[in-house]
PDB file of C-alpha atoms in Angstrom:
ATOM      1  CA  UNK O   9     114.217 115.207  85.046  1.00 71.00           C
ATOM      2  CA  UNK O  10     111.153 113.369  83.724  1.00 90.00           C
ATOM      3  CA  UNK O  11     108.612 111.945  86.543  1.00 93.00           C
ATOM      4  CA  UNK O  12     105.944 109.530  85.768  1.00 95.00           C
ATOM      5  CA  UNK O  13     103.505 107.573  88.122  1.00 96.00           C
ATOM      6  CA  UNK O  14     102.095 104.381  86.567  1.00 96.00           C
ATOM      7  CA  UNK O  15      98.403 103.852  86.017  1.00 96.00           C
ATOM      8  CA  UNK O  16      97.585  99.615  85.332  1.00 96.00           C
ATOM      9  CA  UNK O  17      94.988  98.340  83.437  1.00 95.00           C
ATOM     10  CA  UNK O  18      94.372  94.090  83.375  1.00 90.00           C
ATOM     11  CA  UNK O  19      91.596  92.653  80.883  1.00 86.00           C
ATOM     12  CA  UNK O  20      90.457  95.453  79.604  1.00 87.00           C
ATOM     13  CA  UNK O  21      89.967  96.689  83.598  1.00 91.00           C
ATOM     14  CA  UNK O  22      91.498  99.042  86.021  1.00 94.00           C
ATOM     15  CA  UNK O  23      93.943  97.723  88.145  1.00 95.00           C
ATOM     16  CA  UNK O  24      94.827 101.258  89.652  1.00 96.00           C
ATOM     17  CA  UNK O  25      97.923 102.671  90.513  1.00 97.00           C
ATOM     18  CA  UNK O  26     101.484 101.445  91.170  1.00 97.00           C
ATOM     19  CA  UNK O  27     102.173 101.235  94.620  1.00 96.00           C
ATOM     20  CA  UNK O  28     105.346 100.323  96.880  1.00 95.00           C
ATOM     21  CA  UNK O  29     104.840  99.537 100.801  1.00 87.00           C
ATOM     22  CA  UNK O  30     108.434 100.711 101.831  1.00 74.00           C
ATOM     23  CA  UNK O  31     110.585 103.282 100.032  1.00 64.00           C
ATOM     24  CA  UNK O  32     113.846 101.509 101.231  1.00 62.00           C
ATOM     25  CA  UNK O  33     113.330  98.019 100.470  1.00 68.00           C
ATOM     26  CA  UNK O  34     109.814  97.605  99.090  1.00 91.00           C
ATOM     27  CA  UNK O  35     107.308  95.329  97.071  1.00 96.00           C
ATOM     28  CA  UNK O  36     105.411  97.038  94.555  1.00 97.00           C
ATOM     29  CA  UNK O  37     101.513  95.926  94.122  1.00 96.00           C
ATOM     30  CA  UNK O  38      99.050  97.202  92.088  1.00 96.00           C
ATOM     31  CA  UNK O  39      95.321  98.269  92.598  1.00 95.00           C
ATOM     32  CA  UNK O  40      96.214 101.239  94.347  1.00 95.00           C
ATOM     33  CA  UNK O  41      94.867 105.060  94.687  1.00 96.00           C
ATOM     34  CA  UNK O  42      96.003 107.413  92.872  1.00 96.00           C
ATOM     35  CA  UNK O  43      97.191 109.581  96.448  1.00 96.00           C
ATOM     36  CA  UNK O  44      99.596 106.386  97.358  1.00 95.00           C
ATOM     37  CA  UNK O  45     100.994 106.268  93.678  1.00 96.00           C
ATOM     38  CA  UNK O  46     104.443 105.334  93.626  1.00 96.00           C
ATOM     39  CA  UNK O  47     106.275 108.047  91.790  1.00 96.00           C
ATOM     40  CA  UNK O  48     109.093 107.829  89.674  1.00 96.00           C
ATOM     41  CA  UNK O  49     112.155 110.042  88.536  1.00 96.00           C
ATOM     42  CA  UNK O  50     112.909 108.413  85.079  1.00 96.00           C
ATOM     43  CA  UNK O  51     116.717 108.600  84.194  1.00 94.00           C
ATOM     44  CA  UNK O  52     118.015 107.466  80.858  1.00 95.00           C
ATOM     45  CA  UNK O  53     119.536 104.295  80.185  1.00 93.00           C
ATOM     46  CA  UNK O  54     122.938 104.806  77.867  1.00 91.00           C
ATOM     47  CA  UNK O  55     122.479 100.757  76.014  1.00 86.00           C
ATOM     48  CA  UNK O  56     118.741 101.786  75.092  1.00 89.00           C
ATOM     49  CA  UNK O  57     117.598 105.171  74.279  1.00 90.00           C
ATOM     50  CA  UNK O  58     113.690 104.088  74.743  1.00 92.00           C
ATOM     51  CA  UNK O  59     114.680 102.594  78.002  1.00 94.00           C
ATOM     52  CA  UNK O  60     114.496 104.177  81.272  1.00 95.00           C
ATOM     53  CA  UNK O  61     115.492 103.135  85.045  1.00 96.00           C
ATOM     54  CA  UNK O  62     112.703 104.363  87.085  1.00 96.00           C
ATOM     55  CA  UNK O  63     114.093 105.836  90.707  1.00 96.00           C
ATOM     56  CA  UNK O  64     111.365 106.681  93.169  1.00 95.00           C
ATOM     57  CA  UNK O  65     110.822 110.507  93.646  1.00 95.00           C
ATOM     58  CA  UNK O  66     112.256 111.856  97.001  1.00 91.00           C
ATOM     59  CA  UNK O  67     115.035 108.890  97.603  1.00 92.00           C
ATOM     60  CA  UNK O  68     118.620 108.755  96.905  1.00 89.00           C
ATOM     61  CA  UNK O  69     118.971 105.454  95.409  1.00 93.00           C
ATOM     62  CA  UNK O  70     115.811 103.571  95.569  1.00 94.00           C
ATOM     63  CA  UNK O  71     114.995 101.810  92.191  1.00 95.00           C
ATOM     64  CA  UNK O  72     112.228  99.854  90.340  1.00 96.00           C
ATOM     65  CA  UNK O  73     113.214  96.354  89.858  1.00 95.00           C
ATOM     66  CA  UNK O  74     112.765  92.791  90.148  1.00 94.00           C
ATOM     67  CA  UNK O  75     114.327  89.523  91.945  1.00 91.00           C
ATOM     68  CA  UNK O  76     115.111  87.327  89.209  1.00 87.00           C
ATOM     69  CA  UNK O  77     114.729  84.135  91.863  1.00 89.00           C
ATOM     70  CA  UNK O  78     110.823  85.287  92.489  1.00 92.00           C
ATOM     71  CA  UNK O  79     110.148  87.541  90.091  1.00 93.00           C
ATOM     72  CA  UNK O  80     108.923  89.913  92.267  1.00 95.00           C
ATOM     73  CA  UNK O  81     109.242  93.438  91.160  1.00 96.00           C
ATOM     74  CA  UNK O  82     111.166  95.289  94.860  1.00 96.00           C
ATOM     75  CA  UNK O  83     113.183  98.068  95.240  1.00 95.00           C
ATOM     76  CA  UNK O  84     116.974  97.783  94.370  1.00 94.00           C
ATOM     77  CA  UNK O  85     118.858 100.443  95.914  1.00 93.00           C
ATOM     78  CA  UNK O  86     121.956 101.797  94.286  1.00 93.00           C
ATOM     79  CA  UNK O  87     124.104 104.720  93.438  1.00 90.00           C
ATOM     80  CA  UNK O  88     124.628 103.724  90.099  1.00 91.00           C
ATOM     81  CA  UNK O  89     122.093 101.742  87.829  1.00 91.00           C
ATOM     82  CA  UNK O  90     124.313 101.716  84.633  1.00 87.00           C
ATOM     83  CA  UNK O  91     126.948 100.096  86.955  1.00 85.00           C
ATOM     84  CA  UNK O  92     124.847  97.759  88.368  1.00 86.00           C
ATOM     85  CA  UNK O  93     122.746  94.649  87.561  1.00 85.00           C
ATOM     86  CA  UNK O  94     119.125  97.164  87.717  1.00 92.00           C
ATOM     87  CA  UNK O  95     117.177  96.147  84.829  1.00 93.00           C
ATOM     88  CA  UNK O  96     115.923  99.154  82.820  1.00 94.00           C
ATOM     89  CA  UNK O  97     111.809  99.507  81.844  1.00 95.00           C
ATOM     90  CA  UNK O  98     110.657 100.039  78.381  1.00 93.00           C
ATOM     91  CA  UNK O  99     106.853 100.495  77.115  1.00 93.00           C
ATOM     92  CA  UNK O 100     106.289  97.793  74.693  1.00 91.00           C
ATOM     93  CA  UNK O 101     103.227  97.570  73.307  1.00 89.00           C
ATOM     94  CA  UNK O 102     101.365  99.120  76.267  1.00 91.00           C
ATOM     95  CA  UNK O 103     103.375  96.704  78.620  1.00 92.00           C
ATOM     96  CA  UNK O 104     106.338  98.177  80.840  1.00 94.00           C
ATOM     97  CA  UNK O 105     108.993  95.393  79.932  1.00 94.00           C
ATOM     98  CA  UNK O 106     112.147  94.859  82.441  1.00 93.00           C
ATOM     99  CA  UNK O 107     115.449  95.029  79.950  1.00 90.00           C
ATOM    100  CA  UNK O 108     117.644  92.692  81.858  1.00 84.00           C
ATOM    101  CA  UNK O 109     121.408  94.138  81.522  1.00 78.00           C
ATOM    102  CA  UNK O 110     123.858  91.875  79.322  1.00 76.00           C
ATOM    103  CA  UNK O 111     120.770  90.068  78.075  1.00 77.00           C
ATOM    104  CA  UNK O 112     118.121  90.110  75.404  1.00 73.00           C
ATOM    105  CA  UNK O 113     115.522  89.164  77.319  1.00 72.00           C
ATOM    106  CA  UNK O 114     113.165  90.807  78.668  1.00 82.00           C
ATOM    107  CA  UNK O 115     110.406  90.411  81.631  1.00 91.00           C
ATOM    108  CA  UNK O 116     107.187  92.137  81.322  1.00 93.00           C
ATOM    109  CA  UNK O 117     105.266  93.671  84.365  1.00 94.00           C
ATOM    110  CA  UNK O 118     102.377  91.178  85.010  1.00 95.00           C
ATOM    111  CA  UNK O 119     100.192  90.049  88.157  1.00 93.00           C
ATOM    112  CA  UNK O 120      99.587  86.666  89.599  1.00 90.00           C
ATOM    113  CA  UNK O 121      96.714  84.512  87.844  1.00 83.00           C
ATOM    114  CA  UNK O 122      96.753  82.149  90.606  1.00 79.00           C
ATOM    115  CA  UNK O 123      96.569  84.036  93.345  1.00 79.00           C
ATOM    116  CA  UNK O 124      93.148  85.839  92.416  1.00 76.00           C
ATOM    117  CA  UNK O 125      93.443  88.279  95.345  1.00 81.00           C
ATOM    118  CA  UNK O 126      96.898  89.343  95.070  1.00 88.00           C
ATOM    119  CA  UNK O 127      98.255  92.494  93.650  1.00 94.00           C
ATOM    120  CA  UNK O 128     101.623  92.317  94.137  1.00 95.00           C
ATOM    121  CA  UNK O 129     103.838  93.065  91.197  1.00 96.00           C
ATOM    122  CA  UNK O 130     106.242  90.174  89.094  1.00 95.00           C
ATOM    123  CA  UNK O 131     108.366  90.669  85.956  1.00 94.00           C
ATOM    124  CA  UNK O 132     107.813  87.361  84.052  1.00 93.00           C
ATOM    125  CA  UNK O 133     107.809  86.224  80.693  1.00 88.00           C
ATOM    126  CA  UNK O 134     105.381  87.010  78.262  1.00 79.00           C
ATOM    127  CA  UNK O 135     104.522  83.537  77.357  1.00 82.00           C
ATOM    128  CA  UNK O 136     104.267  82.591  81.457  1.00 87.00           C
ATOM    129  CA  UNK O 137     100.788  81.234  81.850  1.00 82.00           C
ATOM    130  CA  UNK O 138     100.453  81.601  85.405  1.00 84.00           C
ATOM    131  CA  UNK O 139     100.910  85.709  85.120  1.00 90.00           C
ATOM    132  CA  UNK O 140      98.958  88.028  83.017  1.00 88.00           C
ATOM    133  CA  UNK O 141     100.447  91.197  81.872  1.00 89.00           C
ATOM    134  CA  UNK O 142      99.112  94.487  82.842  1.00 93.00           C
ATOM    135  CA  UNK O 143      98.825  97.210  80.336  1.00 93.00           C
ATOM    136  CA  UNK O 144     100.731 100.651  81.295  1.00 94.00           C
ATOM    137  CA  UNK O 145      98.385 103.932  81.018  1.00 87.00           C
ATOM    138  CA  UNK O 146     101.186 106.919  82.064  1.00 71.00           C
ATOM    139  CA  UNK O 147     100.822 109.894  83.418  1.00 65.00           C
TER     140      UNK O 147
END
Protein backbone atom coordinates (compact mmCIF):
# COMPACT_ATOMS: atom_id res chain seq x y z
CA UNK A 1 0.00 0.00 0.00
CA UNK A 2 1.16 3.47 -1.06
CA UNK A 3 1.79 6.11 1.95
CA UNK A 4 2.21 9.72 1.37
CA UNK A 5 2.46 12.70 3.90
CA UNK A 6 1.52 16.08 2.38
CA UNK A 7 3.94 18.96 2.20
CA UNK A 8 1.78 22.68 1.45
CA UNK A 9 3.03 25.45 -0.21
CA UNK A 10 0.64 29.02 -0.37
CA UNK A 11 1.98 32.05 -2.60
CA UNK A 12 4.83 30.79 -3.65
CA UNK A 13 5.60 30.03 0.41
CA UNK A 14 5.80 27.15 2.75
CA UNK A 15 2.90 26.40 4.55
CA UNK A 16 4.46 23.12 6.09
CA UNK A 17 3.04 19.97 6.67
CA UNK A 18 -0.47 18.47 6.91
CA UNK A 19 -1.47 18.02 10.26
CA UNK A 20 -4.65 16.47 12.14
CA UNK A 21 -5.21 17.23 16.06
CA UNK A 22 -7.17 13.91 16.75
CA UNK A 23 -6.85 10.64 14.83
CA UNK A 24 -10.56 9.72 15.61
CA UNK A 25 -12.44 12.69 14.78
CA UNK A 26 -9.98 15.41 13.76
CA UNK A 27 -9.45 18.86 11.93
CA UNK A 28 -6.66 18.97 9.70
CA UNK A 29 -4.49 22.42 9.63
CA UNK A 30 -1.61 23.21 7.92
CA UNK A 31 1.79 24.89 8.86
CA UNK A 32 2.95 22.01 10.61
CA UNK A 33 6.46 20.06 11.23
CA UNK A 34 7.38 17.63 9.40
CA UNK A 35 7.59 15.08 12.91
CA UNK A 36 3.59 15.80 13.44
CA UNK A 37 2.86 15.11 9.63
CA UNK A 38 -0.30 13.50 9.18
CA UNK A 39 0.36 10.34 7.27
CA UNK A 40 -1.64 8.71 4.86
CA UNK A 41 -2.30 5.06 3.49
CA UNK A 42 -3.59 5.92 -0.08
CA UNK A 43 -6.17 3.27 -1.35
CA UNK A 44 -7.55 3.38 -4.85
CA UNK A 45 -10.72 4.75 -5.80
CA UNK A 46 -12.64 2.19 -8.44
CA UNK A 47 -14.82 5.58 -10.38
CA UNK A 48 -11.29 7.36 -10.87
CA UNK A 49 -8.10 5.65 -11.43
CA UNK A 50 -5.99 9.04 -10.60
CA UNK A 51 -8.06 9.35 -7.52
CA UNK A 52 -7.20 8.16 -4.19
CA UNK A 53 -9.02 8.11 -0.58
CA UNK A 54 -6.35 8.97 1.78
CA UNK A 55 -6.76 6.80 5.29
CA UNK A 56 -4.44 7.89 8.05
CA UNK A 57 -1.53 5.39 8.73
CA UNK A 58 -2.03 3.29 11.96
CA UNK A 59 -6.12 3.60 12.16
CA UNK A 60 -8.78 1.34 11.08
CA UNK A 61 -11.09 3.61 9.44
CA UNK A 62 -10.04 7.12 9.86
CA UNK A 63 -10.27 9.12 6.52
CA UNK A 64 -9.35 12.50 4.90
CA UNK A 65 -12.37 14.46 4.18
CA UNK A 66 -14.46 17.39 4.39
CA UNK A 67 -17.98 18.69 5.89
CA UNK A 68 -19.74 19.91 3.00
CA UNK A 69 -21.87 22.43 5.56
CA UNK A 70 -18.29 24.16 6.64
CA UNK A 71 -16.04 23.04 4.41
CA UNK A 72 -13.77 22.00 6.79
CA UNK A 73 -11.54 19.22 5.79
CA UNK A 74 -12.09 16.40 9.33
CA UNK A 75 -11.76 12.98 9.60
CA UNK A 76 -14.65 10.69 8.33
CA UNK A 77 -14.41 7.39 9.76
CA UNK A 78 -15.62 4.38 7.87
CA UNK A 79 -15.16 0.81 6.91
CA UNK A 80 -15.87 1.34 3.50
CA UNK A 81 -15.09 4.61 1.44
CA UNK A 82 -16.42 3.28 -1.97
CA UNK A 83 -19.68 2.62 0.00
CA UNK A 84 -19.84 5.70 1.54
CA UNK A 85 -20.29 9.44 0.84
CA UNK A 86 -15.96 9.99 1.47
CA UNK A 87 -14.91 12.17 -1.24
CA UNK A 88 -11.77 10.87 -2.99
CA UNK A 89 -8.41 13.40 -3.51
CA UNK A 90 -6.85 13.92 -6.81
CA UNK A 91 -3.61 16.18 -7.66
CA UNK A 92 -4.76 18.67 -10.11
CA UNK A 93 -2.51 20.94 -11.17
CA UNK A 94 -0.41 20.91 -7.98
CA UNK A 95 -3.74 21.26 -5.94
CA UNK A 96 -5.17 18.09 -3.99
CA UNK A 97 -8.89 18.42 -5.27
CA UNK A 98 -11.83 16.60 -3.13
CA UNK A 99 -13.89 14.37 -5.95
CA UNK A 100 -17.26 14.55 -4.37
CA UNK A 101 -19.03 10.98 -5.04
CA UNK A 102 -22.12 11.11 -7.57
CA UNK A 103 -20.93 14.57 -8.55
CA UNK A 104 -18.68 16.43 -10.93
CA UNK A 105 -17.59 18.79 -8.79
CA UNK A 106 -14.90 19.08 -7.14
CA UNK A 107 -13.44 21.10 -3.92
CA UNK A 108 -9.88 21.98 -3.82
CA UNK A 109 -7.76 22.00 -0.54
CA UNK A 110 -7.36 25.75 0.31
CA UNK A 111 -6.83 27.92 3.63
CA UNK A 112 -8.80 30.77 5.00
CA UNK A 113 -7.95 34.37 3.47
CA UNK A 114 -9.84 35.98 6.12
CA UNK A 115 -8.73 34.58 8.94
CA UNK A 116 -4.91 35.57 8.44
CA UNK A 117 -3.79 33.44 11.41
CA UNK A 118 -5.59 30.35 10.81
CA UNK A 119 -4.34 27.17 9.38
CA UNK A 120 -6.98 25.02 9.50
CA UNK A 121 -7.81 23.11 6.38
CA UNK A 122 -11.30 23.74 3.93
CA UNK A 123 -12.21 22.09 0.60
CA UNK A 124 -13.82 24.99 -1.35
CA UNK A 125 -14.23 25.98 -4.73
CA UNK A 126 -11.67 27.13 -6.87
CA UNK A 127 -13.27 30.32 -7.80
CA UNK A 128 -14.14 31.01 -3.74
CA UNK A 129 -12.52 34.33 -3.03
CA UNK A 130 -12.40 34.13 0.55
CA UNK A 131 -9.96 30.79 0.37
CA UNK A 132 -6.75 30.46 -1.43
CA UNK A 133 -5.61 27.16 -2.60
CA UNK A 134 -2.52 25.57 -1.38
CA UNK A 135 -0.23 23.85 -3.74
CA UNK A 136 0.57 19.98 -2.86
CA UNK A 137 4.52 19.13 -2.76
CA UNK A 138 4.35 15.00 -1.91
CA UNK A 139 6.47 12.97 -0.41
Amino acid sequence: MKTQILELATHGQSFGYVTVNDDLSGVFYGNGHINNAAKFELTPCARDEQAFYYKLVGSHSSYMDFSLASKVVKITRSKSPEASNICAWKILNGALCAIIPGSSVFKALSRSTFKHGSNVLFATSPCDQDFCRVRIITH
